[in-house]
C-alpha atoms as a PDB file:
ATOM      1  CA  MET A   1      14.166  -1.442  17.196  1.00  0.00           C
ATOM      2  CA  ARG A   2      11.097  -2.526  19.131  1.00  0.00           C
ATOM      3  CA  ALA A   3       8.124  -3.980  17.272  1.00  0.00           C
ATOM      4  CA  ASN A   4       5.632  -1.530  15.832  1.00  0.00           C
ATOM      5  CA  GLN A   5       2.203  -1.368  17.434  1.00  0.00           C
ATOM      6  CA  PHE A   6      -1.152  -2.308  15.958  1.00  0.00           C
ATOM      7  CA  VAL A   7      -3.558   0.466  16.960  1.00  0.00           C
ATOM      8  CA  VAL A   8      -7.017  -0.065  15.445  1.00  0.00           C
ATOM      9  CA  SER A   9      -8.679  -1.835  12.505  1.00  0.00           C
ATOM     10  CA  LYS A  10     -10.411   0.302   9.880  1.00  0.00           C
ATOM     11  CA  SER A  11     -13.047  -2.347   9.109  1.00  0.00           C
ATOM     12  CA  VAL A  12     -13.874  -3.173  12.742  1.00  0.00           C
ATOM     13  CA  PHE A  13     -13.708   0.355  14.216  1.00  0.00           C
ATOM     14  CA  PRO A  14     -13.898   2.850  11.315  1.00  0.00           C
ATOM     15  CA  ASP A  15     -14.573   5.841  13.572  1.00  0.00           C
ATOM     16  CA  GLY A  16     -11.745   4.823  15.906  1.00  0.00           C
ATOM     17  CA  TRP A  17      -9.425   4.388  12.918  1.00  0.00           C
ATOM     18  CA  LEU A  18     -10.222   7.900  11.685  1.00  0.00           C
ATOM     19  CA  SER A  19      -9.830   9.309  15.179  1.00  0.00           C
ATOM     20  CA  GLU A  20      -6.462   7.624  15.808  1.00  0.00           C
ATOM     21  CA  ARG A  21      -5.102   8.963  12.499  1.00  0.00           C
ATOM     22  CA  ARG A  22      -5.407  12.427  14.020  1.00  0.00           C
ATOM     23  CA  ASN A  23      -2.800  11.460  16.649  1.00  0.00           C
ATOM     24  CA  GLY A  24       0.058  11.549  14.171  1.00  0.00           C
ATOM     25  CA  VAL A  25       1.202  11.732  10.577  1.00  0.00           C
ATOM     26  CA  THR A  26       0.101   9.100   8.058  1.00  0.00           C
ATOM     27  CA  ALA A  27       1.593   8.070   4.704  1.00  0.00           C
ATOM     28  CA  THR A  28      -1.001  10.082   2.786  1.00  0.00           C
ATOM     29  CA  GLN A  29      -0.329  13.198   4.855  1.00  0.00           C
ATOM     30  CA  VAL A  30       3.468  13.044   4.670  1.00  0.00           C
ATOM     31  CA  ALA A  31       3.369  12.419   0.909  1.00  0.00           C
ATOM     32  CA  LYS A  32       1.222  15.525   0.470  1.00  0.00           C
ATOM     33  CA  ALA A  33       3.336  17.627   2.851  1.00  0.00           C
ATOM     34  CA  ALA A  34       6.623  16.908   1.022  1.00  0.00           C
ATOM     35  CA  THR A  35       6.401  20.232  -0.868  1.00  0.00           C
ATOM     36  CA  GLU A  36       5.943  23.660   0.735  1.00  0.00           C
ATOM     37  CA  LYS A  37       2.537  24.160  -0.926  1.00  0.00           C
ATOM     38  CA  GLY A  38       1.563  20.614   0.023  1.00  0.00           C
ATOM     39  CA  LEU A  39       2.689  21.221   3.607  1.00  0.00           C
ATOM     40  CA  GLU A  40       0.389  24.231   3.862  1.00  0.00           C
ATOM     41  CA  GLN A  41      -2.484  22.179   2.412  1.00  0.00           C
ATOM     42  CA  ALA A  42      -1.781  19.253   4.766  1.00  0.00           C
ATOM     43  CA  VAL A  43      -1.875  21.588   7.802  1.00  0.00           C
ATOM     44  CA  TYR A  44      -5.124  23.126   6.523  1.00  0.00           C
ATOM     45  CA  ASP A  45      -6.658  19.694   5.882  1.00  0.00           C
ATOM     46  CA  TYR A  46      -5.683  18.514   9.343  1.00  0.00           C
ATOM     47  CA  GLN A  47      -7.069  21.582  11.095  1.00  0.00           C
ATOM     48  CA  SER A  48     -10.262  21.745   9.034  1.00  0.00           C
ATOM     49  CA  GLU A  49     -10.954  17.988   9.173  1.00  0.00           C
ATOM     50  CA  HIS A  50     -11.181  18.172   5.389  1.00  0.00           C
ATOM     51  CA  VAL A  51     -12.698  15.035   3.850  1.00  0.00           C
ATOM     52  CA  GLU A  52     -12.438  14.413   0.120  1.00  0.00           C
ATOM     53  CA  PRO A  53     -15.823  13.884  -1.527  1.00  0.00           C
ATOM     54  CA  ASP A  54     -16.575  10.344  -2.636  1.00  0.00           C
ATOM     55  CA  ASN A  55     -16.673   9.595  -6.351  1.00  0.00           C
ATOM     56  CA  ALA A  56     -16.936   6.687  -8.804  1.00  0.00           C
ATOM     57  CA  TRP A  57     -13.119   6.302  -9.029  1.00  0.00           C
ATOM     58  CA  MET A  58     -12.868   5.934  -5.248  1.00  0.00           C
ATOM     59  CA  LYS A  59     -15.753   3.442  -5.175  1.00  0.00           C
ATOM     60  CA  PHE A  60     -14.072   1.331  -7.858  1.00  0.00           C
ATOM     61  CA  GLY A  61     -10.890   1.322  -5.761  1.00  0.00           C
ATOM     62  CA  ARG A  62     -12.755   0.309  -2.590  1.00  0.00           C
ATOM     63  CA  ASP A  63     -14.573  -2.471  -4.450  1.00  0.00           C
ATOM     64  CA  MET A  64     -11.401  -3.802  -6.116  1.00  0.00           C
ATOM     65  CA  GLU A  65      -8.999  -3.577  -3.165  1.00  0.00           C
ATOM     66  CA  PRO A  66     -10.235  -6.730  -1.343  1.00  0.00           C
ATOM     67  CA  VAL A  67     -10.150  -8.704  -4.604  1.00  0.00           C
ATOM     68  CA  ILE A  68      -6.606  -7.551  -5.339  1.00  0.00           C
ATOM     69  CA  ALA A  69      -5.551  -8.168  -1.723  1.00  0.00           C
ATOM     70  CA  ARG A  70      -6.644 -11.816  -2.018  1.00  0.00           C
ATOM     71  CA  ILE A  71      -4.534 -12.216  -5.166  1.00  0.00           C
ATOM     72  CA  VAL A  72      -1.538 -10.649  -3.381  1.00  0.00           C
ATOM     73  CA  HIS A  73      -2.016 -13.021  -0.440  1.00  0.00           C
ATOM     74  CA  ARG A  74      -2.275 -16.081  -2.674  1.00  0.00           C
ATOM     75  CA  LYS A  75       0.742 -15.230  -4.835  1.00  0.00           C
ATOM     76  CA  PHE A  76       3.074 -13.474  -2.386  1.00  0.00           C
ATOM     77  CA  ASP A  77       2.021 -14.494   1.147  1.00  0.00           C
ATOM     78  CA  ILE A  78       1.361 -10.876   2.104  1.00  0.00           C
ATOM     79  CA  LEU A  79      -1.782 -10.763   4.220  1.00  0.00           C
ATOM     80  CA  PRO A  80      -4.465  -8.099   3.700  1.00  0.00           C
ATOM     81  CA  ASN A  81      -4.205  -5.378   6.330  1.00  0.00           C
ATOM     82  CA  ASP A  82      -6.488  -2.583   7.461  1.00  0.00           C
ATOM     83  CA  TRP A  83      -4.836  -1.933  10.834  1.00  0.00           C
ATOM     84  CA  LEU A  84      -3.351   1.441  11.631  1.00  0.00           C
ATOM     85  CA  LEU A  85       0.202   0.841  12.831  1.00  0.00           C
ATOM     86  CA  ARG A  86       2.348   3.080  15.015  1.00  0.00           C
ATOM     87  CA  HIS A  87       6.132   3.258  14.619  1.00  0.00           C
ATOM     88  CA  ALA A  88       7.913   1.554  17.507  1.00  0.00           C
ATOM     89  CA  ASP A  89      10.049   4.580  18.417  1.00  0.00           C
ATOM     90  CA  ASN A  90       7.856   7.526  17.392  1.00  0.00           C
ATOM     91  CA  PRO A  91       4.166   7.379  18.366  1.00  0.00           C
ATOM     92  CA  HIS A  92       3.267  10.125  15.866  1.00  0.00           C
ATOM     93  CA  HIS A  93       4.457   8.148  12.830  1.00  0.00           C
ATOM     94  CA  LEU A  94       1.443   6.156  11.572  1.00  0.00           C
ATOM     95  CA  ALA A  95       0.588   4.032   8.536  1.00  0.00           C
ATOM     96  CA  THR A  96      -2.002   1.565   7.262  1.00  0.00           C
ATOM     97  CA  PRO A  97      -0.292  -0.529   4.584  1.00  0.00           C
ATOM     98  CA  ASP A  98      -2.696  -2.537   2.422  1.00  0.00           C
ATOM     99  CA  GLY A  99      -0.798  -5.741   3.176  1.00  0.00           C
ATOM    100  CA  LEU A 100       1.716  -7.010   5.703  1.00  0.00           C
ATOM    101  CA  SER A 101       3.685 -10.260   5.759  1.00  0.00           C
ATOM    102  CA  LEU A 102       3.650 -12.262   8.981  1.00  0.00           C
ATOM    103  CA  ASP A 103       7.324 -11.496   9.610  1.00  0.00           C
ATOM    104  CA  HIS A 104       6.765  -7.788   8.771  1.00  0.00           C
ATOM    105  CA  ASN A 105       9.581  -7.887   6.195  1.00  0.00           C
ATOM    106  CA  PHE A 106       7.218  -7.023   3.335  1.00  0.00           C
ATOM    107  CA  ILE A 107       4.203  -4.801   2.845  1.00  0.00           C
ATOM    108  CA  SER A 108       1.921  -4.193  -0.101  1.00  0.00           C
ATOM    109  CA  GLU A 109       0.313  -1.067  -1.454  1.00  0.00           C
ATOM    110  CA  ILE A 110      -2.686  -1.431  -3.779  1.00  0.00           C
ATOM    111  CA  LYS A 111      -3.790   1.228  -6.257  1.00  0.00           C
ATOM    112  CA  THR A 112      -6.416   1.428  -8.971  1.00  0.00           C
ATOM    113  CA  SER A 113      -5.748   3.979 -11.652  1.00  0.00           C
ATOM    114  CA  GLY A 114      -6.663   5.308 -15.053  1.00  0.00           C
ATOM    115  CA  ARG A 115      -2.954   4.979 -15.998  1.00  0.00           C
ATOM    116  CA  ASP A 116      -0.744   1.949 -16.408  1.00  0.00           C
ATOM    117  CA  PHE A 117       2.333   2.513 -14.245  1.00  0.00           C
ATOM    118  CA  GLU A 118       4.485   0.326 -16.528  1.00  0.00           C
ATOM    119  CA  GLU A 119       4.124   2.964 -19.210  1.00  0.00           C
ATOM    120  CA  VAL A 120       4.916   5.834 -16.831  1.00  0.00           C
ATOM    121  CA  GLN A 121       6.918   5.886 -13.644  1.00  0.00           C
ATOM    122  CA  VAL A 122       5.090   5.268 -10.371  1.00  0.00           C
ATOM    123  CA  PRO A 123       4.084   8.782  -9.262  1.00  0.00           C
ATOM    124  CA  LEU A 124       6.336  10.389  -6.654  1.00  0.00           C
ATOM    125  CA  GLN A 125       3.431  10.824  -4.231  1.00  0.00           C
ATOM    126  CA  TYR A 126       2.862   7.043  -4.221  1.00  0.00           C
ATOM    127  CA  ARG A 127       6.592   6.350  -3.812  1.00  0.00           C
ATOM    128  CA  ARG A 128       6.614   8.683  -0.798  1.00  0.00           C
ATOM    129  CA  GLN A 129       3.609   6.867   0.705  1.00  0.00           C
ATOM    130  CA  VAL A 130       5.363   3.525   0.262  1.00  0.00           C
ATOM    131  CA  GLN A 131       8.607   4.754   1.835  1.00  0.00           C
ATOM    132  CA  TRP A 132       6.692   6.114   4.835  1.00  0.00           C
ATOM    133  CA  GLN A 133       4.924   2.790   5.272  1.00  0.00           C
ATOM    134  CA  LEU A 134       8.294   0.999   5.093  1.00  0.00           C
ATOM    135  CA  HIS A 135       9.563   3.384   7.786  1.00  0.00           C
ATOM    136  CA  VAL A 136       6.610   2.827  10.103  1.00  0.00           C
ATOM    137  CA  THR A 137       6.496  -0.950   9.705  1.00  0.00           C
ATOM    138  CA  GLY A 138      10.240  -1.581   9.545  1.00  0.00           C
ATOM    139  CA  ALA A 139       9.700  -3.655   6.375  1.00  0.00           C
ATOM    140  CA  GLU A 140      12.442  -3.959   3.768  1.00  0.00           C
ATOM    141  CA  ALA A 141      10.363  -3.822   0.580  1.00  0.00           C
ATOM    142  CA  CYS A 142       6.874  -3.098  -0.722  1.00  0.00           C
ATOM    143  CA  LEU A 143       4.980  -4.992  -3.369  1.00  0.00           C
ATOM    144  CA  PHE A 144       3.355  -2.125  -5.286  1.00  0.00           C
ATOM    145  CA  VAL A 145       0.265  -3.494  -7.020  1.00  0.00           C
ATOM    146  CA  TRP A 146      -2.030  -1.729  -9.462  1.00  0.00           C
ATOM    147  CA  MET A 147      -5.106  -2.391 -11.532  1.00  0.00           C
ATOM    148  CA  LEU A 148      -5.894  -0.262 -14.554  1.00  0.00           C
ATOM    149  CA  ARG A 149      -9.433   1.096 -14.530  1.00  0.00           C
ATOM    150  CA  ILE A 150     -11.341   1.348 -17.813  1.00  0.00           C
ATOM    151  CA  GLU A 151     -14.839   2.556 -18.577  1.00  0.00           C
ATOM    152  CA  ILE A 152     -17.275   0.319 -20.425  1.00  0.00           C
ATOM    153  CA  GLN A 153     -20.689   1.801 -21.220  1.00  0.00           C
ATOM    154  CA  GLY A 154     -20.427   4.227 -18.307  1.00  0.00           C
ATOM    155  CA  VAL A 155     -19.271   1.618 -15.764  1.00  0.00           C
ATOM    156  CA  PHE A 156     -15.731   1.195 -14.416  1.00  0.00           C
ATOM    157  CA  ALA A 157     -14.161  -2.225 -14.856  1.00  0.00           C
ATOM    158  CA  PRO A 158     -10.715  -3.781 -14.442  1.00  0.00           C
ATOM    159  CA  ALA A 159      -8.622  -3.696 -17.619  1.00  0.00           C
ATOM    160  CA  TRP A 160      -6.823  -6.985 -16.854  1.00  0.00           C
ATOM    161  CA  TRP A 161      -7.628 -10.355 -15.284  1.00  0.00           C
ATOM    162  CA  GLU A 162      -5.054  -9.806 -12.545  1.00  0.00           C
ATOM    163  CA  PRO A 163      -3.208  -6.721 -11.289  1.00  0.00           C
ATOM    164  CA  LYS A 164       0.338  -5.815 -12.262  1.00  0.00           C
ATOM    165  CA  HIS A 165       3.077  -5.349  -9.684  1.00  0.00           C
ATOM    166  CA  LEU A 166       6.628  -4.265  -9.006  1.00  0.00           C
ATOM    167  CA  TRP A 167       8.843  -4.241  -5.930  1.00  0.00           C
ATOM    168  CA  ILE A 168       9.917  -0.986  -4.285  1.00  0.00           C
ATOM    169  CA  GLU A 169      12.954  -1.282  -2.019  1.00  0.00           C
ATOM    170  CA  LYS A 170      13.477   0.763   1.124  1.00  0.00           C
ATOM    171  CA  ASP A 171      15.147   4.132   0.414  1.00  0.00           C
ATOM    172  CA  ASP A 172      16.731   5.419   3.632  1.00  0.00           C
ATOM    173  CA  ASP A 173      17.507   8.836   2.108  1.00  0.00           C
ATOM    174  CA  MET A 174      13.886   9.440   1.120  1.00  0.00           C
ATOM    175  CA  ILE A 175      12.725   8.146   4.499  1.00  0.00           C
ATOM    176  CA  GLY A 176      15.073  10.575   6.280  1.00  0.00           C
ATOM    177  CA  THR A 177      13.585  13.471   4.324  1.00  0.00           C
ATOM    178  CA  LEU A 178      10.032  12.273   5.026  1.00  0.00           C
ATOM    179  CA  VAL A 179      10.746  12.016   8.768  1.00  0.00           C
ATOM    180  CA  GLU A 180      11.818  15.685   8.714  1.00  0.00           C
ATOM    181  CA  VAL A 181       8.666  16.588   6.756  1.00  0.00           C
ATOM    182  CA  ALA A 182       6.446  14.650   9.169  1.00  0.00           C
ATOM    183  CA  ASP A 183       8.031  16.226  12.226  1.00  0.00           C
ATOM    184  CA  GLU A 184       7.556  19.705  10.726  1.00  0.00           C
ATOM    185  CA  LEU A 185       3.929  18.930   9.817  1.00  0.00           C
ATOM    186  CA  TRP A 186       3.249  17.648  13.324  1.00  0.00           C
ATOM    187  CA  ARG A 187       4.911  20.727  14.846  1.00  0.00           C
ATOM    188  CA  ARG A 188       2.805  23.094  12.709  1.00  0.00           C
ATOM    189  CA  VAL A 189      -0.409  21.205  13.435  1.00  0.00           C
ATOM    190  CA  ASN A 190       0.213  21.371  17.181  1.00  0.00           C
ATOM    191  CA  HIS A 191       1.936  24.738  17.544  1.00  0.00           C
ATOM    192  CA  GLY A 192       0.834  26.841  14.590  1.00  0.00           C
END
């Protein structure tokens, strides 16, 4: 397999990053499209340029992600990443993993949540996102990292000093299914 391609940085060219995401299927889109109802919604979102409204939960996540990414880099040698990557063999398969090791063998995915994933299983939507990112990057495993969000006197704060983590290995069966989903989503977006 040829090396995947770095397309554009979200922090340097945010408008270009958003624009390039429209040239294929991202981890968020394929995770949503994995059910028939979700596929219909993903096509609608793509065609309507639907943008989710910002909220306090999203702001907390944006504020915490760079802090968590530095911890991941220090402890696991996975560098922070905000580059949109294109799969080496399919230009419509796109992903922006939160972290990427120099050898591209490992990625990271950072989440902030109101739930502790050790008490419940990592949601299927997140597992699908991770598997898609593993597909696009060619990595073997993902360090899934999360920080519990709590509310203190009306303000969100981290529940722990450092985030928790677990490793998610590549699942070729799930990836095969997601490739089919992505190809169908891309076909519907382009051909109705």
